[in-house]
Amino acid sequence: MSNAEIATMLRRIAFLIELDSENSEAENTRLNFKSRAYIKASDQIQNLPINIKQLYEEKGIDGLLQIPSIGKAIATKISEFLNTGTVDYYEKLKLRYPIQIDDFLDLEGIGPKTLRRIFSKINIKTLDELEELARNRELRILPGFSANKETDILKKIEMHRIGKKRFLLGDIYPLALKIEEFLVNNEEVSKAAAVGSFRRMKETVGDLDFVVVSNDPKKVIEKFVTMPNVKEILSKGVTKAFVKLNNNMDADLLVVPSESFGTALLYFTGSKRHGIHLRKLAQVKGYRLNEWGLYENNTDQKIAGESESDVYDLLGLEWIPPEMREDNGEIELAKKGSNSWQHKMALLVDYNDVRGDLQVHSNYTDGKLSIEDMAYYARMLFDLDYIAITDHTQSLKIAGGLDEKEILDQQIKIHEINDRIKSSQFFEDMDTSVVKNQFYHYGNNYRSRKKDDKKTDKKFRILSGAEVNILKDGTLDISNNVLDKLDLVGAAIHSNFSLPEEIQTERLIKVAQNPSVDILFHPTGRIINKREGYQINISKVLSACLDTKTVIEIDAHYNRLDIRDELIRTSINNGVNLVIDSDAHHPMHYAFLNLGISQARRGWANKKDILNTQPIPELLSSLK
DNA sequence: GCCGTTTTCGGCCCGACTGTTTTCAGTCG
C-alpha cells in the first residue's frame, strides 16, 4: 500500500464529507473544517518523505500520530485501511452518495458545492451522466445555474477528459525561460521571474507561474494573454491572468508593484503548504501575510514585501532555498539561531560545486560524439574539471557495448588524450564549429554554469570507466581484473526489470558487494511518467552500500532523475555517499547536471555528501 | 478533525476572479 493510495482514500472521504454538508449553517461549517482536515492529512501524506506502511509496521498508531495533521481519528482510519484494505466510515458515506467518486474527485473548476446542488436535485452517478444533463440543457433550470454555466461545465468536462498530465521539468525548462525572457523584455516590466514548481525545480511541473514588477499591470497582462503561444485566455483581471498555452499547459501571471515583489515571489513560488505554514507563523506573531506584503495586524502597517529574505527574517527564519519549500521540516530547521541550520542547510550543495561528471558516453557506444569532443565541451562550456567516460559493456547489444579488449583499447586512447591535454594546446586546436551549431539549438536554453577564469584548461582530466551491465544473477558482464584497471566503474541494470522484490534486492546487494563496483548508476531504474522503478527493498540496498563503500548515483537526465529527492534524504541519513552525473550522450546533456543538483538540494544534500564536488585525488580515494 | 508561546475549547491562510447575483458563493492558486 503506497502513500499515494492512502492519500487518495483520505481525499475521497473529504469529498464525501463536503457533499454531505447540507444541514444547519453551524453544522455545515463544522463539516467544512472536518473535510479540510482530511485534505490536509492527505496532502501531508502525499508529500511525506517516508513510507507510511513501513512506519506503521515499525511503530504502529503512535508512529502515525507523529505525522503533523494526523490525529487519533485519521490515524485509526489509516490503520484500518492498512489492515483490511477498506475503511468502514468511508463505506458508510458511500452508501449515502452512490456515485462514481473518482469521476468527480479531480474535476477542475467544478467543486463539491456545485456537485451537491446537482446531486440533491437530480439522480446521477457518473461524469458521463453529468455531461448528458448539460448537453440536454437540463442543468440551467437549477437554482444558481444558467446556460453559460452549462457551457462552462461542458468545457471543464472536456478539459478533464483530455487530462492534465504534469510536464517533465527538462521538457518545459526552455519554454519557461523563453516566456520569462519575453516578460523581461517588455518595456513596462522592470523585473520578471519564472516561479512556481519550476523555481522549486520539481522533477515534473503542472503549470508555469510568473511574477513581474510593473507600474502598468493592464498593459503587461494584455501582452501576456496575447503571446503567440497562448491558445486560450482562462481568466484575466487587474493583477492576475491565467492562460492555456498551445501545449495545453496552463500559465499564470501575477503583476505587482516593486514593493511587493518579495511577497509575490513567496506566494507564487509555493509550495502551497510552505506558504500556508508561513502565513500561520505570521499570524502567531501578530502579522498578516499575503502576496502584497507582510502587515502588522493592529495597524495595517506594511513591514516587508520587497524582498523574500526580509519576510523570512521578520518571521524569525533564515531564507529558505526554493528547492526546499515543501513544508517537510525545512521551516522548523530554518528557525533563527538553530544549530541544525548552521550545520546542515547552510552547507547545502550549490550549483557551482559539482566539478566533474562521472557518467559520460562517447561514440565508442551509443554516445553521439568522440571522447575529445565530450571533453572539450565539458571544459569550455560547463567548466568541469574532469569527466569519466563510461560506455556500455558487451551484453548491452542495443547500445553496441564494448568487450574487454575494446574497453582496454579505449583506456589507452583516454591516456593519449590526457597526455595531449597536459602538454599541448588541445583545447585551442579543437575544430568545434559543427557541434557548436547543434549545441546552441538546445543546450543554450538551459541556464549554464559560470565560467571560472582562474582555472587552466591543462588541469582537465578524463577518467577511464565503464557502465557495466548487471546480469540477471547480479554478476557483471566484464571480469574484475579488467574493471580494476579502470579509474572507476559504474554498474547498472538494463534488463530483467520485473524480478520479485526479494530477488531484485539480492541482485543489487551482490553488485554492491562486488569489490570492483564503485557506483550504482540510476539505482531504481525509473523513467518518470513512463516506468516505475524495479521492486527493491531500498533500505537493505542502502545498508549494503554503506557497508561496502558503494556510491549511489543521482542520474540527472531529466527523464530519470534517479534517485528521487526523498530517497536522497534517506541515503544521506544512512551515511551513504552520492554523486551527480548527467548520463551525457551529447555535450548538451551536461546541462542536465543542474537538474541533478536541484534534485540533490530538494533531498537536502550537503556539498560533502556529493563526492564529485571534490578534486580528482580526493574523489578517487573516496571510492573503493 | 486537528491543534496549542492566549494549550482541551474555539479557532482553523489569504486574496483574486468569475458568474449569478445585487452583496455573495464557489473555486482557485
Coordinates of N, CA and C in Angstrom, one line a residue, chain A residues 56-195:
Chain A
Y56 N 4.1 2.4 9.9 CA 3.0 1.8 10.7 C 3.5 0.4 11.2
E57 N 4.2 -0.4 10.3 CA 4.7 -1.7 10.7 C 5.7 -1.6 11.8
E58 N 6.5 -0.5 11.8 CA 7.5 -0.4 12.8 C 7.0 0.2 14.1
K59 N 6.1 1.2 14.0 CA 5.8 2.0 15.2 C 4.3 2.0 15.5
G60 N 3.5 1.4 14.7 CA 2.0 1.3 14.9 C 1.4 2.7 14.9
I61 N 0.2 2.8 15.5 CA -0.6 4.0 15.5 C 0.3 5.2 16.1
D62 N 1.1 5.0 17.1 CA 1.9 6.1 17.6 C 2.8 6.7 16.5
G63 N 3.3 5.9 15.6 CA 4.1 6.4 14.5 C 3.3 7.3 13.7
L64 N 2.1 6.9 13.4 CA 1.2 7.7 12.5 C 0.9 9.1 13.2
L65 N 0.7 9.0 14.5 CA 0.3 10.2 15.3 C 1.4 11.3 15.3
Q66 N 2.7 10.8 15.0 CA 3.8 11.8 15.0 C 3.7 12.6 13.7
I67 N 3.0 12.2 12.7 CA 2.9 13.0 11.5 C 2.0 14.2 11.7
P68 N 2.4 15.4 11.3 CA 1.6 16.6 11.5 C 0.2 16.4 10.8
S69 N -0.8 17.0 11.3 CA -2.2 17.0 10.7 C -2.8 15.6 10.8
I70 N -2.2 14.7 11.4 CA -2.8 13.4 11.6 C -3.1 13.1 13.1
G71 N -4.3 13.1 13.5 CA -4.7 12.9 14.9 C -5.3 11.5 15.0
K72 N -5.9 11.3 16.2 CA -6.4 10.0 16.5 C -7.4 9.4 15.5
A73 N -8.4 10.2 15.1 CA -9.4 9.7 14.2 C -8.8 9.2 12.9
I74 N -8.0 10.1 12.3 CA -7.5 9.8 10.9 C -6.4 8.6 11.1
A75 N -5.7 8.6 12.1 CA -4.7 7.6 12.3 C -5.4 6.2 12.4
T76 N -6.5 6.2 13.1 CA -7.2 4.9 13.3 C -7.7 4.4 11.9
K77 N -8.2 5.4 11.1 CA -8.7 5.0 9.8 C -7.6 4.5 8.8
I78 N -6.4 5.2 8.9 CA -5.3 4.7 8.1 C -4.9 3.3 8.6
S79 N -4.9 3.1 9.8 CA -4.6 1.7 10.4 C -5.6 0.7 9.9
E80 N -6.9 1.1 9.9 CA -7.9 0.2 9.4 C -7.7 -0.1 7.9
F81 N -7.4 0.9 7.2 CA -7.2 0.8 5.7 C -6.0 -0.1 5.4
L82 N -4.9 0.0 6.2 CA -3.7 -0.8 6.0 C -4.0 -2.3 6.3
N83 N -4.8 -2.4 7.4 CA -5.0 -3.8 7.8 C -6.0 -4.5 7.0
T84 N -7.1 -3.8 6.6 CA -8.2 -4.5 5.9 C -8.4 -4.1 4.5
G85 N -7.7 -3.0 4.1 CA -7.9 -2.6 2.7 C -9.1 -1.7 2.5
T86 N -9.9 -1.5 3.5 CA -11.0 -0.6 3.4 C -11.3 0.1 4.7
V87 N -12.1 1.2 4.6 CA -12.4 2.0 5.8 C -13.9 2.0 6.0
D88 N -14.4 1.6 7.1 CA -15.8 1.4 7.4 C -16.6 2.8 7.2
Y89 N -16.0 3.8 7.8 CA -16.6 5.2 7.7 C -16.8 5.6 6.3
Y90 N -15.8 5.3 5.4 CA -15.9 5.6 4.0 C -17.0 4.8 3.3
E91 N -17.1 3.5 3.6 CA -18.1 2.7 3.0 C -19.5 3.2 3.4
K92 N -19.7 3.7 4.6 CA -21.0 4.2 5.0 C -21.3 5.5 4.3
L93 N -20.3 6.3 4.2 CA -20.6 7.6 3.4 C -21.0 7.3 2.0
K94 N -20.3 6.3 1.4 CA -20.5 5.9 0.0 C -22.0 5.5 -0.2
L95 N -22.6 4.8 0.8 CA -23.9 4.4 0.7 C -24.9 5.5 0.6
R96 N -24.5 6.7 1.2 CA -25.4 7.9 1.2 C -25.3 8.5 -0.2
Y97 N -24.1 8.5 -0.8 CA -23.9 9.1 -2.1 C -23.3 8.0 -3.0
P98 N -24.2 7.2 -3.7 CA -23.7 6.1 -4.5 C -23.3 6.6 -5.9
I99 N -22.2 7.4 -5.9 CA -21.7 8.0 -7.2 C -20.3 7.4 -7.5
Q100 N -19.9 7.5 -8.7 CA -18.5 7.2 -9.1 C -17.6 8.3 -8.6
I101 N -17.1 8.2 -7.4 CA -16.4 9.3 -6.7 C -15.2 9.8 -7.6
D102 N -14.5 8.8 -8.1 CA -13.2 9.2 -8.8 C -13.5 10.0 -10.1
D103 N -14.7 9.8 -10.6 CA -15.1 10.6 -11.8 C -15.1 12.1 -11.5
F104 N -15.4 12.5 -10.2 CA -15.6 13.9 -9.9 C -14.5 14.4 -9.0
L105 N -13.7 13.6 -8.5 CA -12.7 14.0 -7.5 C -11.8 15.1 -7.9
D106 N -11.2 14.9 -9.1 CA -10.2 15.9 -9.6 C -10.7 16.7 -10.7
L107 N -12.0 16.9 -10.7 CA -12.7 17.7 -11.8 C -12.4 19.1 -11.5
E108 N -11.6 19.7 -12.3 CA -11.2 21.1 -12.0 C -12.2 22.1 -12.4
G109 N -12.5 23.0 -11.5 CA -13.5 24.1 -11.7 C -14.9 23.7 -11.3
I110 N -15.2 22.5 -11.1 CA -16.5 22.0 -10.6 C -16.3 21.4 -9.3
G111 N -16.6 22.1 -8.2 CA -16.3 21.7 -6.9 C -17.4 21.0 -6.2
P112 N -17.2 20.6 -5.0 CA -18.3 19.8 -4.3 C -19.6 20.6 -4.1
K113 N -19.5 21.9 -3.9 CA -20.7 22.7 -3.7 C -21.6 22.6 -4.9
T114 N -21.0 22.8 -6.1 CA -21.7 22.7 -7.3 C -22.3 21.3 -7.5
L115 N -21.5 20.3 -7.3 CA -22.0 19.0 -7.5 C -23.1 18.6 -6.5
R116 N -23.0 19.1 -5.3 CA -24.0 18.8 -4.3 C -25.4 19.4 -4.7
R117 N -25.3 20.6 -5.3 CA -26.6 21.2 -5.8 C -27.2 20.3 -6.9
I118 N -26.3 19.7 -7.7 CA -26.9 18.9 -8.8 C -27.4 17.6 -8.2
F119 N -26.5 16.9 -7.4 CA -26.9 15.6 -6.8 C -28.2 15.7 -6.0
S120 N -28.4 16.8 -5.4 CA -29.6 16.9 -4.5 C -30.9 17.0 -5.3
K121 N -30.8 17.4 -6.5 CA -32.0 17.6 -7.3 C -32.2 16.5 -8.4
I122 N -31.0 16.0 -8.9 CA -31.1 15.0 -10.0 C -30.2 13.8 -9.6
N123 N -30.8 12.7 -9.9 CA -30.1 11.4 -9.5 C -29.1 11.0 -10.6
I124 N -27.8 11.3 -10.5 CA -26.8 10.8 -11.4 C -25.7 10.2 -10.7
K125 N -24.9 9.4 -11.4 CA -23.8 8.7 -10.7 C -22.5 8.9 -11.4
T126 N -22.5 9.2 -12.6 CA -21.2 9.3 -13.4 C -21.0 10.6 -14.1
L127 N -19.7 10.8 -14.5 CA -19.4 12.0 -15.2 C -20.1 12.1 -16.6
D128 N -20.3 10.9 -17.2 CA -21.0 10.8 -18.5 C -22.4 11.3 -18.3
E129 N -23.1 10.9 -17.2 CA -24.4 11.4 -17.0 C -24.5 12.9 -16.8
L130 N -23.5 13.4 -16.1 CA -23.5 14.9 -15.9 C -23.3 15.6 -17.2
E131 N -22.5 15.0 -18.1 CA -22.3 15.6 -19.4 C -23.6 15.6 -20.2
E132 N -24.3 14.5 -20.1 CA -25.5 14.3 -20.8 C -26.6 15.4 -20.3
L133 N -26.6 15.6 -19.0 CA -27.5 16.6 -18.5 C -27.2 17.9 -19.1
A134 N -26.0 18.3 -19.1 CA -25.6 19.6 -19.6 C -25.9 19.7 -21.1
R135 N -25.6 18.6 -21.8 CA -25.9 18.7 -23.3 C -27.4 18.8 -23.5
N136 N -28.2 18.1 -22.7 CA -29.7 18.2 -22.8 C -30.3 19.5 -22.2
R137 N -29.5 20.3 -21.8 CA -29.9 21.6 -21.2 C -30.8 21.4 -20.0
E138 N -30.5 20.5 -19.2 CA -31.3 20.2 -18.0 C -30.7 20.8 -16.8
L139 N -29.5 21.3 -16.9 CA -28.9 21.9 -15.7 C -29.3 23.4 -15.4
R140 N -29.6 24.1 -16.5 CA -29.8 25.5 -16.4 C -31.0 25.9 -15.6
I141 N -31.9 24.9 -15.4 CA -33.1 25.2 -14.6 C -32.8 25.2 -13.1
L142 N -31.7 24.6 -12.7 CA -31.4 24.5 -11.2 C -31.0 25.9 -10.7
P143 N -31.4 26.2 -9.4 CA -31.0 27.5 -8.8 C -29.5 27.7 -8.9
G144 N -29.1 28.9 -9.3 CA -27.7 29.2 -9.3 C -27.0 28.8 -10.6
F145 N -27.8 28.1 -11.5 CA -27.2 27.7 -12.8 C -27.7 28.6 -13.9
S146 N -27.1 28.4 -15.1 CA -27.6 29.2 -16.2 C -27.1 28.5 -17.5
A147 N -27.4 29.0 -18.6 CA -27.0 28.5 -19.9 C -25.5 28.6 -20.0
N148 N -24.9 29.8 -19.5 CA -23.5 30.0 -19.6 C -22.8 28.9 -18.7
K149 N -23.3 28.7 -17.5 CA -22.7 27.8 -16.6 C -22.7 26.3 -17.2
E150 N -23.8 26.0 -17.9 CA -23.9 24.7 -18.6 C -22.7 24.6 -19.6
T151 N -22.6 25.6 -20.4 CA -21.5 25.6 -21.4 C -20.1 25.4 -20.7
D152 N -20.0 26.2 -19.6 CA -18.8 26.1 -18.8 C -18.5 24.7 -18.3
I153 N -19.5 24.1 -17.8 CA -19.4 22.7 -17.2 C -18.9 21.8 -18.3
L154 N -19.5 21.9 -19.5 CA -19.2 21.0 -20.6 C -17.7 21.2 -21.0
K155 N -17.3 22.4 -21.0 CA -15.9 22.7 -21.3 C -14.9 22.1 -20.2
K156 N -15.3 22.3 -19.0 CA -14.5 21.7 -17.9 C -14.4 20.2 -18.0
I157 N -15.5 19.6 -18.4 CA -15.5 18.1 -18.5 C -14.6 17.7 -19.7
E158 N -14.7 18.5 -20.8 CA -13.8 18.2 -21.9 C -12.3 18.3 -21.5
M159 N -12.0 19.4 -20.8 CA -10.6 19.6 -20.4 C -10.2 18.4 -19.5
H160 N -11.1 18.0 -18.6 CA -10.8 16.9 -17.7 C -10.5 15.6 -18.5
R161 N -11.3 15.4 -19.5 CA -11.1 14.2 -20.3 C -9.7 14.2 -21.0
I162 N -9.3 15.4 -21.5 CA -8.0 15.5 -22.2 C -6.9 15.1 -21.2
G163 N -7.2 15.4 -19.9 CA -6.3 15.0 -18.9 C -5.2 16.1 -18.7
K164 N -4.8 16.2 -17.4 CA -3.9 17.2 -17.1 C -2.6 16.6 -16.6
K165 N -1.8 16.2 -17.5 CA -0.6 15.5 -17.1 C 0.5 16.5 -16.7
R166 N 1.3 16.1 -15.8 CA 2.4 17.0 -15.4 C 3.5 16.9 -16.5
F167 N 4.2 18.0 -16.7 CA 5.3 18.0 -17.7 C 6.6 17.8 -17.1
L168 N 7.5 17.1 -17.8 CA 8.9 16.9 -17.2 C 9.6 18.3 -17.2
L169 N 10.2 18.5 -16.1 CA 10.9 19.8 -15.9 C 11.9 20.0 -17.1
G170 N 12.6 19.0 -17.5 CA 13.6 19.2 -18.6 C 12.9 19.5 -19.9
D171 N 11.7 19.0 -20.1 CA 11.0 19.3 -21.3 C 10.5 20.8 -21.4
I172 N 10.0 21.3 -20.3 CA 9.5 22.7 -20.4 C 10.4 23.8 -19.9
Y173 N 11.6 23.4 -19.5 CA 12.6 24.3 -19.0 C 12.9 25.5 -20.0
P174 N 13.2 25.1 -21.3 CA 13.4 26.2 -22.2 C 12.2 27.1 -22.5
L175 N 11.0 26.5 -22.4 CA 9.8 27.3 -22.6 C 9.6 28.3 -21.5
A176 N 9.9 27.8 -20.3 CA 9.7 28.7 -19.1 C 10.7 29.9 -19.2
L177 N 11.9 29.6 -19.6 CA 12.9 30.7 -19.7 C 12.5 31.7 -20.9
K178 N 11.9 31.1 -21.9 CA 11.5 31.9 -23.1 C 10.4 32.9 -22.7
I179 N 9.5 32.4 -22.0 CA 8.4 33.3 -21.5 C 8.9 34.3 -20.5
E180 N 9.8 33.9 -19.6 CA 10.4 34.8 -18.7 C 11.1 35.9 -19.4
E181 N 11.9 35.5 -20.5 CA 12.6 36.5 -21.3 C 11.7 37.5 -22.0
F182 N 10.6 36.9 -22.5 CA 9.6 37.7 -23.2 C 9.0 38.8 -22.2
L183 N 8.8 38.4 -21.0 CA 8.3 39.4 -20.0 C 9.3 40.4 -19.6
V184 N 10.6 39.9 -19.4 CA 11.6 40.8 -19.0 C 11.8 41.9 -20.1
N185 N 11.7 41.5 -21.3 CA 12.0 42.4 -22.4 C 10.8 43.4 -22.7
N186 N 9.7 43.3 -22.0 CA 8.7 44.3 -22.1 C 9.1 45.6 -21.5
E187 N 8.8 46.7 -22.1 CA 9.3 48.0 -21.5 C 8.6 48.3 -20.3
E188 N 7.4 47.8 -20.1 CA 6.6 48.1 -18.9 C 7.1 47.3 -17.7
V189 N 7.9 46.3 -17.9 CA 8.3 45.4 -16.9 C 9.7 45.7 -16.4
S190 N 9.9 45.9 -15.0 CA 11.2 46.1 -14.5 C 11.8 44.8 -14.0
K191 N 11.0 43.9 -13.5 CA 11.5 42.6 -13.0 C 10.6 41.5 -13.4
A192 N 11.1 40.3 -13.8 CA 10.2 39.2 -14.0 C 10.9 37.9 -13.6
A193 N 10.1 37.0 -13.1 CA 10.7 35.7 -12.7 C 9.8 34.6 -12.9
A194 N 10.3 33.5 -13.4 CA 9.5 32.2 -13.5 C 9.5 31.6 -12.1
V195 N 8.4 31.4 -11.6 CA 8.3 30.9 -10.2 C 7.6 29.5 -10.2

